[in-house]
Tab-separated table of C-alpha atoms in Angstrom:
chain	number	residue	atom	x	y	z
E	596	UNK	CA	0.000	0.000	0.000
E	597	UNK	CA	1.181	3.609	-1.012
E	598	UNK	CA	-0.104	7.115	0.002
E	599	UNK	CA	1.031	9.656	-2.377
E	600	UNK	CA	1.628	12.616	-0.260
E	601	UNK	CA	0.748	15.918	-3.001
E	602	UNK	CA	4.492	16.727	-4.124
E	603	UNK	CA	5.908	13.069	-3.838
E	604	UNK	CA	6.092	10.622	-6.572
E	605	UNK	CA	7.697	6.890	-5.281
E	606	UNK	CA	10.673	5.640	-7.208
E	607	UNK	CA	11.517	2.550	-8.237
E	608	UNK	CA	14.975	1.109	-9.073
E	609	UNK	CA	15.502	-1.994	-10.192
E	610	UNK	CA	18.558	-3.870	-11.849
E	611	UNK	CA	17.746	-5.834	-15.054
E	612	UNK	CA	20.700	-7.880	-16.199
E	613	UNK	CA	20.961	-8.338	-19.971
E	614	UNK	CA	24.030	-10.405	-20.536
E	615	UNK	CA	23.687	-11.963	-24.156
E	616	UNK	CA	23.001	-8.374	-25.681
E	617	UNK	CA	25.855	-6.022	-24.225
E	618	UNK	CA	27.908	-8.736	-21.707
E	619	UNK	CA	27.312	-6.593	-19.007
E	620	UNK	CA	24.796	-6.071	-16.843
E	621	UNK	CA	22.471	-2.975	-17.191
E	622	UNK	CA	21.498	-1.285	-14.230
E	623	UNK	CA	18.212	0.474	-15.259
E	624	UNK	CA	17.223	3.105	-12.564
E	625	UNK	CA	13.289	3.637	-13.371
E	626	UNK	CA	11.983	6.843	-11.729
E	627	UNK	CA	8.230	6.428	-11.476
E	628	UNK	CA	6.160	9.761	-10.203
E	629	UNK	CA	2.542	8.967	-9.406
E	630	UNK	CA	0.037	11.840	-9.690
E	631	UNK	CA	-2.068	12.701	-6.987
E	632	UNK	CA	-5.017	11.374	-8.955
E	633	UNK	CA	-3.191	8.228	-10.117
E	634	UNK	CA	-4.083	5.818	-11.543
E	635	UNK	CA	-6.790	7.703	-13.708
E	636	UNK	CA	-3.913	9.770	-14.695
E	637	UNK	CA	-0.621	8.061	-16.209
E	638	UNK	CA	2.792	8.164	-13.996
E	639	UNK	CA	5.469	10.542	-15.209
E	640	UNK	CA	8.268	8.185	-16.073
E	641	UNK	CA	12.127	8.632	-16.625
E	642	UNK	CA	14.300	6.053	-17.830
E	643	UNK	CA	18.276	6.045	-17.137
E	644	UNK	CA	20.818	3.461	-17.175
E	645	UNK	CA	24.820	3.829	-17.513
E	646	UNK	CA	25.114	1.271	-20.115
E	647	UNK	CA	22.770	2.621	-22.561
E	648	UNK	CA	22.462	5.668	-24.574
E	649	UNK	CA	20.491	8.821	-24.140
E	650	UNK	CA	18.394	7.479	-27.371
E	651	UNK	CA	18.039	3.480	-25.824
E	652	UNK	CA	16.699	5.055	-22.705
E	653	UNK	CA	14.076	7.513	-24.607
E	654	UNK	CA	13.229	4.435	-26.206
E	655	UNK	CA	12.069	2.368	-23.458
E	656	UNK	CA	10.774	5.294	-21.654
E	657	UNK	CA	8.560	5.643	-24.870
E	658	UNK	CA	7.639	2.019	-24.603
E	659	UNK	CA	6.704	2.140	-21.010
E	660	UNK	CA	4.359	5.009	-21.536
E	661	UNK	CA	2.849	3.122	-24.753
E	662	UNK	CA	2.195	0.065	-22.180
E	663	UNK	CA	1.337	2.213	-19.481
E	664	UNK	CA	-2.080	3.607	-21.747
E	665	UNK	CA	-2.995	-0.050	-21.907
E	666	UNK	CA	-3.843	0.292	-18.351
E	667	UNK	CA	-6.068	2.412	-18.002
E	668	UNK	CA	-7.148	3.339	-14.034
E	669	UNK	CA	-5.255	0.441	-12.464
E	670	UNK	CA	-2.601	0.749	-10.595
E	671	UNK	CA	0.365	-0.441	-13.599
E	672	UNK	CA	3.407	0.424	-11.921
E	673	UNK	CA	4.101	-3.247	-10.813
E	674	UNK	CA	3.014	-4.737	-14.502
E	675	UNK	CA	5.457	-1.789	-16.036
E	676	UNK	CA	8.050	-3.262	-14.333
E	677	UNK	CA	7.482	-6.512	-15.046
E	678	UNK	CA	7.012	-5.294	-18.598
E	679	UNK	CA	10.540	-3.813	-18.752
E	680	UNK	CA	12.182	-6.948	-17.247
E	681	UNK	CA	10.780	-9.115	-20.107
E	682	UNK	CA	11.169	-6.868	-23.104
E	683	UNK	CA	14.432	-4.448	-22.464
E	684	UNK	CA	16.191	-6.601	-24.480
E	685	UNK	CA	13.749	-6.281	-27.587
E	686	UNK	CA	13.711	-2.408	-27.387
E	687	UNK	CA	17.292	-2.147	-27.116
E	688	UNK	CA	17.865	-4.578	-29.448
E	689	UNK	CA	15.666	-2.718	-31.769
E	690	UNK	CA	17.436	0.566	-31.196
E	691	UNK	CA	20.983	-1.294	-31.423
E	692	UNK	CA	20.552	-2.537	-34.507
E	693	UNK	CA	20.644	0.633	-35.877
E	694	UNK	CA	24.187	0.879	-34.598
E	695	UNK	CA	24.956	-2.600	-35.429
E	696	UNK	CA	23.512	-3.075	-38.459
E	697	UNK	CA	24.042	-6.971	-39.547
E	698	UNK	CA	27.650	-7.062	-41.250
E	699	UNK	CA	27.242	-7.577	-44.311
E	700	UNK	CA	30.724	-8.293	-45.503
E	701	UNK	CA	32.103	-11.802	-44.542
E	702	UNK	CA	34.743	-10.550	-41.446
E	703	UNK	CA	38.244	-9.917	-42.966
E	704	UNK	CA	37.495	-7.723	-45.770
E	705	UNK	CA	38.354	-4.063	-44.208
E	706	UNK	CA	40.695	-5.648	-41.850
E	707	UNK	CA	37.868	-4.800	-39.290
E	708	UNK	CA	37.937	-1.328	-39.277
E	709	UNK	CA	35.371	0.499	-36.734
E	710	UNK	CA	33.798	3.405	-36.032
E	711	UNK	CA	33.370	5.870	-32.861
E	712	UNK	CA	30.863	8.462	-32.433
E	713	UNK	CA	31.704	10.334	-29.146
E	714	UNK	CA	29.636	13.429	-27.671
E	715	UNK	CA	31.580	15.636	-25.436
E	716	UNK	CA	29.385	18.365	-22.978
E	717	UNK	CA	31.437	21.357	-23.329
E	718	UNK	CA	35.185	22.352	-24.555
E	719	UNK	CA	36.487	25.448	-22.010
E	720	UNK	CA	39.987	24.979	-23.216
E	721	UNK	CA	38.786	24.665	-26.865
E	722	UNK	CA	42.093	25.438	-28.658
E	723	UNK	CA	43.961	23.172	-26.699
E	724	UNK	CA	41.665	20.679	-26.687
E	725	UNK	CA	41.072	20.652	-30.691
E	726	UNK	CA	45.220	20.089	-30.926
E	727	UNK	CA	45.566	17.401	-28.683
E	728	UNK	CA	42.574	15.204	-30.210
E	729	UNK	CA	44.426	16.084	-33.321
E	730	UNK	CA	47.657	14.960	-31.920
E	731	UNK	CA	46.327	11.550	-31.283
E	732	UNK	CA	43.980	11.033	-34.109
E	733	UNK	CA	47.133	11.042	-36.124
E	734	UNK	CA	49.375	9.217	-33.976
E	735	UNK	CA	46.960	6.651	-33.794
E	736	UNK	CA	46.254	6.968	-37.266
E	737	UNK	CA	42.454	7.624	-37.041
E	738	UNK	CA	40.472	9.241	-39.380
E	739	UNK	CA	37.104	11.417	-39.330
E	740	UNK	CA	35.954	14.113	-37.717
E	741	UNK	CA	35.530	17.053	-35.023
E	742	UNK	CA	32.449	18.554	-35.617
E	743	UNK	CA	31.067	21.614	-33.735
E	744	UNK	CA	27.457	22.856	-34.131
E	745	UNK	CA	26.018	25.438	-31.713
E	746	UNK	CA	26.734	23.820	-28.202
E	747	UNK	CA	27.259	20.588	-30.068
E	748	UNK	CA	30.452	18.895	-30.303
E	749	UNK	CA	31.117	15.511	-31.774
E	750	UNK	CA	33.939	13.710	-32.006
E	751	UNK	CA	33.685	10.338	-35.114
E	752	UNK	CA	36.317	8.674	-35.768
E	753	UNK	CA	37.128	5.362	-38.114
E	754	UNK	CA	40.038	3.131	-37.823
E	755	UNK	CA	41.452	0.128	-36.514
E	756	UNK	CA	39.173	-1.456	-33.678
E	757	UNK	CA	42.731	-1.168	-31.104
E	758	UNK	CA	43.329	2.313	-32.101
E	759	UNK	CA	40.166	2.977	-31.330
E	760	UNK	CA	40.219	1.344	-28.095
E	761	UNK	CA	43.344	2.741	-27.685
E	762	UNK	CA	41.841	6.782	-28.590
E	763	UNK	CA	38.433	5.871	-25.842
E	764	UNK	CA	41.372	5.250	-22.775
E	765	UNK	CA	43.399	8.811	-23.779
E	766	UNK	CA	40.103	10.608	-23.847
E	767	UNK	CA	38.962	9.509	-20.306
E	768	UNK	CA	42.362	9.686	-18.541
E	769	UNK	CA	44.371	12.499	-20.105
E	770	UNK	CA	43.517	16.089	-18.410
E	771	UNK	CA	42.434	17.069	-22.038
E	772	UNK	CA	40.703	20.234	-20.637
E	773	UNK	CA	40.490	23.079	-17.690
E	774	UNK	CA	37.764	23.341	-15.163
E	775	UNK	CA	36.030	26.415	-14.439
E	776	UNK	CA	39.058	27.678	-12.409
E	777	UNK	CA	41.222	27.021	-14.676
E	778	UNK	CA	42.918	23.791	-13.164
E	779	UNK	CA	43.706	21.056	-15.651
E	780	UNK	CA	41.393	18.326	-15.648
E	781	UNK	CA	40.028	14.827	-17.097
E	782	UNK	CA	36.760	14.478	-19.543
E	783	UNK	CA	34.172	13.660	-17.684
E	784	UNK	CA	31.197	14.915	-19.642
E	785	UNK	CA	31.718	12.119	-22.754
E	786	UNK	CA	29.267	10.029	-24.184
E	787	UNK	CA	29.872	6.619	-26.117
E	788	UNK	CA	26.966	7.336	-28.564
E	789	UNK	CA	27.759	4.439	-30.891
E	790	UNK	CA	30.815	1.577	-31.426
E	791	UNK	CA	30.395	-0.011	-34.306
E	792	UNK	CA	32.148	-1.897	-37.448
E	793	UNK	CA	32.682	-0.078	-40.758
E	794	UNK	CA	30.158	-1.603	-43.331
E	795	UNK	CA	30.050	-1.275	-47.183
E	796	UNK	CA	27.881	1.103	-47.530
E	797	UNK	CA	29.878	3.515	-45.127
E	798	UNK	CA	32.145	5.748	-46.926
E	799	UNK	CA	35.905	6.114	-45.070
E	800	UNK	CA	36.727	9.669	-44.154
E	801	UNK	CA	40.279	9.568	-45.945
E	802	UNK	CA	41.614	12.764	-43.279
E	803	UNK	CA	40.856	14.040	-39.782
E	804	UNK	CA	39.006	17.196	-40.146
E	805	UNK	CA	37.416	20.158	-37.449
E	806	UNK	CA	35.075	21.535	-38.870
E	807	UNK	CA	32.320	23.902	-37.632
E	808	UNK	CA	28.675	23.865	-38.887
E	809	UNK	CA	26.021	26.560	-38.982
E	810	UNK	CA	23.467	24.809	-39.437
E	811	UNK	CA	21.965	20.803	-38.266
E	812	UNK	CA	21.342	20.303	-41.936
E	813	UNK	CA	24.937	21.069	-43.112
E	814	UNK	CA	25.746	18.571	-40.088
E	815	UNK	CA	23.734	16.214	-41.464
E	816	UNK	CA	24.821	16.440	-44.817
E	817	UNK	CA	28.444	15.305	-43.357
E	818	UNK	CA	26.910	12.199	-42.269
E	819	UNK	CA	25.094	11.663	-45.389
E	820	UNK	CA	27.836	12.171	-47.896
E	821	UNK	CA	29.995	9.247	-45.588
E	822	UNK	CA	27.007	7.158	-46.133
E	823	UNK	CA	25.692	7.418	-42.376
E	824	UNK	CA	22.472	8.850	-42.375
E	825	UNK	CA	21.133	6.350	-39.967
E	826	UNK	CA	23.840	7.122	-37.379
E	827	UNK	CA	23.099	10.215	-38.316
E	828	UNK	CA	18.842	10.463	-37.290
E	829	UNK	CA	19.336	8.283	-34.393
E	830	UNK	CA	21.882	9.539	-32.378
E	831	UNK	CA	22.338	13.601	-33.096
E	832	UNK	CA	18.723	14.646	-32.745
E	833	UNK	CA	18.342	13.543	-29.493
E	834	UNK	CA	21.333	16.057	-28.517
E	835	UNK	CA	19.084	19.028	-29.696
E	836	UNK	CA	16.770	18.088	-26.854
């Protein structure tokens, strides 16, 4: 039994493991707010987890609402979350496959080369911070691009899959940038927004470029011409949120 004091909503967290799709475990944390009039009126309901993207965990906060509406004026809560425990695989398998779509190739044609789409929050030491990504896209020989678009800032790179690897551990432990006093520090605003193998139809950038956009269609273009609209609509407008 719950009372639902005016200004309090109850939330739930719960751990779901899904091992065969990511071989970790994902620790969803389900936030649940129950209006006052509950349930004749629908829970407010936010979805976050560590181990998936912004755009996985829209996507089964979207799917929770859709189920919630088939429960009209009973309490659901318990059902939603029995819901989510069955079918978080299928709706992030659904969204994954997006990033993952099937390989195509048989493995060992493009020596396995992959792709990185990184968002980074802010860049306070941005000249700095441009050089040295520079500095180790072409140590590590990576190629692609630094793209900046209003508060935007994304980072894609394509190369070998150990390079790559090799690029993700520099970003998080180097002190790439300054904090707001001006100390050296670490990234800790980036986002993983899709790992992925190079497919056919993906064009390879042949340089590292930074390049600034005016406009989300010019951005979009970028990803278009390298043959990535998909990664394009499924990761990027969710930023503009």
């Amino acid at each position: 039994f719950f009372s639902f004091p005016e200004m309090h909503g109850i939330s739930f967290r719960i751990q779901i493991s899904v091992k065969e799709l990511l071989d970790t475990d994902v620790l969803l944390k389900l936030l649940f707010h129950l209006p006052v009039n509950y349930p004749s009126s629908l829970p407010d309901i936010s979805v976050n987890s560590d181990q998936l993207t912004r755009a996985q965990c829209m996507d089964v906060k979207e799917k929770l609402l859709e189920q919630a509406k088939k429960h009209p004026s009973e309490p659901m809560v318990h059902n939603l979350i029995l819901w989510v425990q069955q079918h978080l695989k299928d709706v992030v398998k659904q969204s994954a496959t997006v990033c993952n779509e099937k390989a195509t190739l048989s493995k060992g044609t493009e020596d396995g080369i992959w792709m990185l789409l990184l968002h980074l929050d802010h860049m306070r030491a941005k000249a700095k911070y441009v050089k040295t990504v520079e500095k180790w896209a072409s140590d590590l020989r990576l190629t692609g691009r630094l793209m900046f678009m209003g508060k935007i800032i994304l980072i894609l790179l394509q190369g070998d899959r150990s390079s790559i690897k090799e690029y993700l551990i520099l970003q998080k432990t180097s002190k790439v940038d300054v904090d707001s006093s001006g100390k050296k520090c670490k990234e800790k605003m980036m986002r993983v927004l899709c790992e992925t193998e190079v497919q056919s139809q993906h064009k390879r950038f042949q340089t590292f470029e930074v390049k600034e956009y005016s406009a989300l269609e010019e951005l979009q273009k970028e990803f278009e011409t390298a043959g990535l609209t998909t990664l394009f609509s499924e990761f990027v407008p969710p930023l503009l949120k």
